[in-house]
Tab-separated table of C-alpha atoms in Angstrom:
chain	number	residue	atom	x	y	z
A	939	PHE	CA	109.692	-6.464	139.775
A	940	HIS	CA	113.498	-6.325	139.693
A	941	PRO	CA	114.897	-9.874	139.982
A	942	ALA	CA	117.657	-8.890	142.452
A	943	GLY	CA	115.601	-6.123	144.062
A	944	ASN	CA	116.495	-7.172	147.603
A	945	LYS	CA	120.200	-6.701	146.782
A	946	ILE	CA	119.942	-3.412	144.851
A	947	PHE	CA	120.567	-0.097	146.587
A	948	ARG	CA	120.762	3.487	145.371
A	949	LEU	CA	123.724	5.492	146.609
A	950	VAL	CA	122.915	8.637	148.555
A	951	ASN	CA	125.481	11.349	149.236
A	952	THR	CA	125.452	13.661	152.217
A	953	PHE	CA	127.386	16.895	151.905
A	954	LYS	CA	128.395	18.806	155.024
A	955	SER	CA	129.923	22.220	155.487
A	956	GLU	CA	130.281	24.494	158.485
A	957	SER	CA	126.900	26.070	157.801
A	958	GLU	CA	124.749	23.357	156.272
A	959	ALA	CA	124.267	19.724	155.382
A	960	PHE	CA	122.134	18.162	152.686
A	961	SER	CA	121.656	14.770	151.084
A	962	GLN	CA	120.985	13.889	147.478
A	963	ALA	CA	120.599	10.711	145.487
A	964	LEU	CA	122.922	11.894	142.722
A	965	SER	CA	126.583	10.894	142.874
A	966	GLY	CA	129.857	11.386	141.073
A	967	PRO	CA	129.971	9.270	137.887
A	968	ALA	CA	133.094	7.380	138.995
A	969	PHE	CA	131.226	5.604	141.792
A	970	GLY	CA	129.287	3.463	139.323
A	971	ALA	CA	132.314	2.943	137.108
A	972	GLN	CA	134.815	2.085	139.839
A	973	LEU	CA	133.069	0.558	142.867
A	974	THR	CA	132.940	-2.967	141.444
A	975	ARG	CA	136.749	-2.883	141.153
A	976	GLU	CA	137.325	-1.209	144.531
A	977	LEU	CA	134.863	-3.093	146.764
A	978	PRO	CA	134.423	-6.869	146.381
A	979	ALA	CA	130.999	-6.691	148.073
A	980	VAL	CA	129.663	-4.642	145.130
A	981	ARG	CA	128.659	-7.266	142.567
A	982	SER	CA	127.581	-4.786	139.861
A	983	ALA	CA	126.573	-1.167	139.363
A	984	CYS	CA	124.389	0.771	136.961
A	985	ARG	CA	124.221	4.544	136.476
A	986	LEU	CA	121.268	6.576	135.214
A	987	PHE	CA	121.993	10.059	133.851
A	988	GLY	CA	118.793	12.051	133.255
A	989	ASP	CA	118.918	14.195	130.126
A	990	GLN	CA	116.916	15.986	127.463
A	991	TYR	CA	117.604	16.324	123.758
A	992	LYS	CA	116.200	17.500	120.467
A	993	VAL	CA	115.128	14.316	118.660
A	994	LYS	CA	114.399	14.032	114.963
A	995	SER	CA	113.049	11.204	112.852
A	996	GLY	CA	112.070	11.928	109.275
A	997	ASP	CA	110.038	15.145	109.256
A	998	GLN	CA	109.162	14.887	112.945
A	999	GLN	CA	111.198	16.782	115.510
A	1000	PHE	CA	110.490	17.094	119.212
A	1001	PHE	CA	112.273	18.128	122.380
A	1002	GLU	CA	112.285	15.007	124.566
A	1003	SER	CA	112.847	15.512	128.283
A	1004	ASN	CA	112.444	11.967	129.610
A	1005	ILE	CA	115.703	10.496	128.336
A	1006	ILE	CA	118.151	8.500	130.443
A	1007	GLU	CA	121.722	7.622	129.515
A	1008	VAL	CA	122.395	4.268	131.170
A	1009	ASP	CA	125.216	1.792	131.509
A	1010	PRO	CA	125.081	-1.114	129.014
A	1011	ASN	CA	124.012	-3.595	131.728
A	1012	PHE	CA	120.721	-1.739	132.369
A	1013	PHE	CA	118.430	-4.579	131.211
A	1014	GLN	CA	120.448	-7.211	133.093
A	1015	PHE	CA	120.575	-5.082	136.258
A	1016	PHE	CA	116.911	-4.048	136.457
A	1017	GLY	CA	113.687	-5.882	135.623
A	1018	PHE	CA	112.634	-3.703	132.682
A	1019	THR	CA	111.761	-5.739	129.605
A	1020	LEU	CA	112.066	-5.433	125.860
A	1021	ILE	CA	109.403	-6.022	123.251
A	1022	LYS	CA	112.005	-6.140	120.465
A	1023	GLY	CA	115.788	-6.325	120.568
A	1024	GLN	CA	118.461	-8.078	122.610
A	1025	PRO	CA	118.939	-6.967	126.243
A	1026	LYS	CA	122.704	-7.626	126.299
A	1027	ALA	CA	123.388	-5.944	122.951
A	1028	CYS	CA	121.003	-2.982	122.698
A	1029	LEU	CA	123.075	-0.421	124.661
A	1030	GLN	CA	126.645	-1.409	123.841
A	1031	SER	CA	127.688	1.556	121.686
A	1032	PHE	CA	127.236	5.314	121.569
A	1033	PHE	CA	125.006	5.208	118.469
A	1034	GLN	CA	122.315	2.891	119.876
A	1035	VAL	CA	118.982	4.059	121.281
A	1036	VAL	CA	116.138	2.160	122.953
A	1037	LEU	CA	112.639	3.593	122.690
A	1038	THR	CA	109.696	2.761	124.881
A	1039	GLU	CA	106.611	1.439	123.140
A	1040	LYS	CA	105.008	4.871	123.650
A	1041	LEU	CA	107.847	6.772	121.942
A	1042	ALA	CA	108.212	4.165	119.177
A	1043	THR	CA	104.553	4.739	118.296
A	1044	LYS	CA	104.997	8.518	118.447
A	1045	TYR	CA	107.863	8.500	115.918
A	1046	PHE	CA	107.176	5.408	113.797
A	1047	GLY	CA	103.470	4.624	114.140
A	1048	ASN	CA	102.879	0.926	113.538
A	1049	ASP	CA	106.186	0.452	111.669
A	1050	ASP	CA	108.971	-1.561	113.298
A	1051	PRO	CA	111.541	1.048	114.426
A	1052	VAL	CA	114.405	-1.397	115.076
A	1053	GLY	CA	117.254	-0.639	112.683
A	1054	LYS	CA	115.893	2.794	111.753
A	1055	THR	CA	117.872	5.996	112.213
A	1056	MET	CA	117.017	8.971	114.388
A	1057	VAL	CA	119.012	12.133	115.027
A	1058	ILE	CA	119.675	13.232	118.597
A	1059	ASP	CA	121.191	16.718	118.869
A	1060	ASN	CA	122.725	16.344	115.386
A	1061	THR	CA	124.086	12.842	116.108
A	1062	PRO	CA	122.649	9.942	114.067
A	1063	VAL	CA	121.666	6.948	116.204
A	1064	THR	CA	120.060	3.612	115.386
A	1065	VAL	CA	117.061	2.188	117.208
A	1066	SER	CA	118.360	-1.065	118.675
A	1067	ALA	CA	115.330	-2.109	120.743
A	1068	VAL	CA	111.837	-1.252	121.931
A	1069	ALA	CA	111.132	-1.492	125.664
A	1070	ASN	CA	107.859	-1.939	127.432
A	1071	ASN	CA	106.725	1.317	129.006
A	1072	PRO	CA	108.054	1.464	132.591
A	1073	PRO	CA	105.411	0.410	135.107
A	1074	ALA	CA	103.772	3.220	137.061
A	1075	ASN	CA	105.039	1.784	140.355
A	1076	SER	CA	108.683	2.374	139.383
A	1077	HIS	CA	110.418	5.609	140.290
A	1078	ILE	CA	112.656	5.011	137.245
A	1079	GLN	CA	110.635	6.485	134.388
A	1080	PHE	CA	111.904	6.954	130.830
A	1081	ASP	CA	110.783	7.300	127.231
A	1082	MET	CA	114.188	6.769	125.656
A	1083	LEU	CA	117.443	5.144	126.723
A	1084	LEU	CA	120.862	6.001	125.358
A	1085	SER	CA	124.046	4.182	126.227
A	1086	SER	CA	126.291	5.935	128.726
A	1087	ALA	CA	128.845	5.701	125.887
A	1088	PHE	CA	126.842	8.482	124.171
A	1089	LEU	CA	127.398	10.780	127.150
A	1090	LYS	CA	131.036	9.712	127.585
A	1091	LYS	CA	131.769	10.535	123.930
A	1092	ARG	CA	130.096	13.957	124.183
A	1093	MET	CA	131.945	14.841	127.397
A	1094	LYS	CA	135.320	13.838	125.915
A	1095	GLU	CA	134.694	15.811	122.725
A	1096	GLN	CA	133.190	18.927	124.320
A	1097	TYR	CA	134.918	19.141	127.701
A	1098	HIS	CA	137.968	16.852	127.328
A	1099	PHE	CA	137.407	14.690	130.397
A	1100	ASP	CA	136.463	11.117	131.174
A	1101	ILE	CA	133.314	10.924	133.308
A	1102	ASP	CA	134.351	7.488	134.630
A	1103	SER	CA	137.197	9.191	136.529
A	1104	LEU	CA	135.092	12.002	138.014
A	1105	TRP	CA	134.319	11.300	141.682
A	1106	VAL	CA	132.775	14.685	142.487
A	1107	GLY	CA	129.524	16.252	141.424
A	1108	GLY	CA	125.977	15.045	141.377
A	1109	TRP	CA	125.222	13.625	137.944
A	1110	PRO	CA	123.798	10.136	137.885
A	1111	ASN	CA	121.677	8.070	140.148
A	1112	THR	CA	124.015	5.191	140.911
A	1113	TYR	CA	122.604	1.810	141.835
A	1114	ILE	CA	124.714	-1.023	143.206
A	1115	GLU	CA	123.960	-4.705	143.626
A	1116	LEU	CA	125.590	-6.235	146.683
A	1117	SER	CA	126.629	-9.866	146.896
A	1118	ASP	CA	125.204	-9.969	150.409
A	1119	PRO	CA	122.635	-7.279	151.301
A	1120	THR	CA	123.399	-7.525	155.045
């Protein structure tokens, strides 16, 4: 259901040492941030950082474990759709959050959540959109989306580094769209 699905690939890393080798789908965060500048064949990239947070809205507070921090182009890159909100604008800043229809109902009932405030690990955020629940046939499953700017801000404040410059480690799933899939 992704419009450019035949051109989208997930990076896989293989690590080798003298005693073992293993592969994983997680990559260093810089791959998604830098590959479009380094390799002309990479048309665009989108990173998905899986996370979990304490989420509060009004008197309700839950620990949510199906949260993904994504790059702002998430809705242009993949075929996920919104019920409310603007795909190009809903993940542009660190204080925006997109809820699935399921989570919007859990926190706000039948009220329109767009424009309302929630608190994620003591950080106020504003609901910028409501997404359709991901289809069951997608391996990308989420209840809530935060902008990767949320994670970038937290990493700078807490650990004093820029994740877009970190080539090592296995944090996000990084997807790339190639100009020519061959």
